[in-house]
Amino acid sequence: MRLEPKPAPSLGVTLLFPVMAIAATLVVAALLVLAAGASPLSVFPLIVKGAAGSQFAILETLTRATPLIFTGLAVAVAFRARLWNIGAEAQLYIGGVVTVVLGTGALPFPAIVLIPLIMLASMAAGALLLAGPAVLKTRFGVDEVVTTLLLNFIVILFVSMLLEGVLKDPMGLGWPQSQRVIADAQLPRIIQGKRLHLGFAIAVVAALVTWVVMKKTVLGYEMRAVGHNIGAARFAGIPVNRVLMKTALLSGGLAALAGFSEVAGLKGNLTLDLSPGYGYTGIVVAMLAMLNPLGVIAAAIFVAAIFVGSDAMSRSAGVPSYIAQVMVATALLTMVTALLLTRYRIRWK
């Protein structure tokens, strides 16, 4: 068996990819629901109702989607240039660390100055964290999949050390958590009394800005060129190593914004369970969006709806909420398969 390249698919076929992936995911999920002894016709409506059946459900879905937009954008930007950033989880936690360090009263500024300052500092920390693997890749040819993946565990251990040491809240009754950020460092709620915060609006703006960078700027063109064919890009005079470094800085900064928004907008302090895997789920979001920054918004909301709806469904139908994890993983596999089959045809020898 061998793979032969196919002509570039039309826009209609391209837009069909996510639909095919979602349809295949629903089929697999239906089989799992049947195996659990329930009816898909009763379970799926419960998932939809749990994710969008009320104002509370919709706001919870958008709240869960906020960090996924940031990590999805980080992955989409990096993957577009074939920089395989698997370390968005680490960059998220570094963003959270910087938010706590600067947001617990260290800087005597009003909210209108303090919040943007913390946001930029978090982005800088995430960018610098990914710059290390990028340098190793461009200078020494070290596989960034390995270095970024291992950085996730290193950073988690580093955060654990901080929460048991210098960042530990003395009033936390011994729990490994930081102090809460001050009121001026917290992102305001979009709707008073609800959990949805300004981080969602920042995430949407970040997606729009990223789309402009990717589609309308020289850097975006260079990133796409390097991603399509690094040899041809180098032959055309594009500074490949410099483009990869810029891509790494942008990707790491976007991922760190997820940590900033979770600490400053939702939880208020830093804990080891700040992220239930948002960095890894961002890969699924980016692939479902086909690495399109605007598509990341829709993909993140879809994935968030699965998680929020499955939690509600589990309480009502008795089906394990772990089905959400299976659905997200299946969506990634089916999306990758659909992309492969539309770009290549299988020839049997």
Steps between C-alpha positions, in 0.01 A plus 500: 500500500624849418360852515485728196436875527162619374409840355411766756137454610236765433370729773181296529693178554729674747206622707362147496796367701381617845145383424628153414711489816208605721265250333746214553548612861126487563481149356776376731342679797162341419657154511658577838170627638330179386775299670431694821137389483343830397337631184690751283164660413458595865865568589596734215210743568614509862851598388358779282274618781785492751719710270247745355164441663503809719683826553705336774596209269600730214711719726671194651579372151652834398696512826643154435575598139710805599829320584440259210494792256837619626665156493334419167642818350844420641497156340352626170770766462783259578370210290444730202878548486563134587628589843346219705421673828372232738584716802203736517421354843837618633459844344152526655637432848784748455242761408316417819818529708580846362140611559522402866846651553398837356134495600522452875593857581856524373418784258321813626305578182130545429309224320510677162882482509555189711291253297662577160842498667443155652361374172808613308734360765322164485531494122871580527553214745319251276689624196836460672408151618434383144803690370725241667375202296493722191869582542583134554312415180649772280857481631546133585217320324343374824147368452263757653232237561723346766620823658159670516332187633759454773473866594139436605617270779791725596278805533233310698768390747634856511153637578456234768826611660388863494161419654671310780752781543516869416153526344315300765208684654568530876124517556428196283481249787793307358352449153746542209355819358610858451351815643211650307579779257378841609175645368678738261673204334180301443318498168145634538199280438319551171169435677490592868455198723600250231834330440555620141773764512677745272751230407251364246488835320881518510515149350271598212707812432818289513350267238417794273847650538662161439292454184616841373862411575469163328315623190599862446861542611842405370562291811183302436604435141845388613349269763274336242789466256722334760214271596430393143860432398791603717754424226321710240456782752872503575582491128269800446700702750265477799698504828357170625663499843389855568143418394495197729621712791231762439243225473615353831476836675148559370383147580643499852353841575152392391511185712610700805191718464294192589670486840460874545128488423437201728677659797398863452153431361366184656682340794682795653800297613742237377460129577639182349160423348479831319476313171326165445704459183412816307843499336451153355137561408617807307654258248155352434351848470764611251461190287120524494543861390747388231752743649275796415505760781135594445400135488669455838219700663230265370708188568575609857131566569411159352755316716399700808136415432588130498667526842232717661213307344649163596530605863130593506403186308690276740299630794170442319556177304761322706737468204865566600616851414824349369316461172597864439868406498431219253300733274777760494767239428286344228443841344876549475560159344217533248609851406859391438376203296270721292783740425727214400246344263416829333864589434618155399354203317583144598661283236534126548798332344 
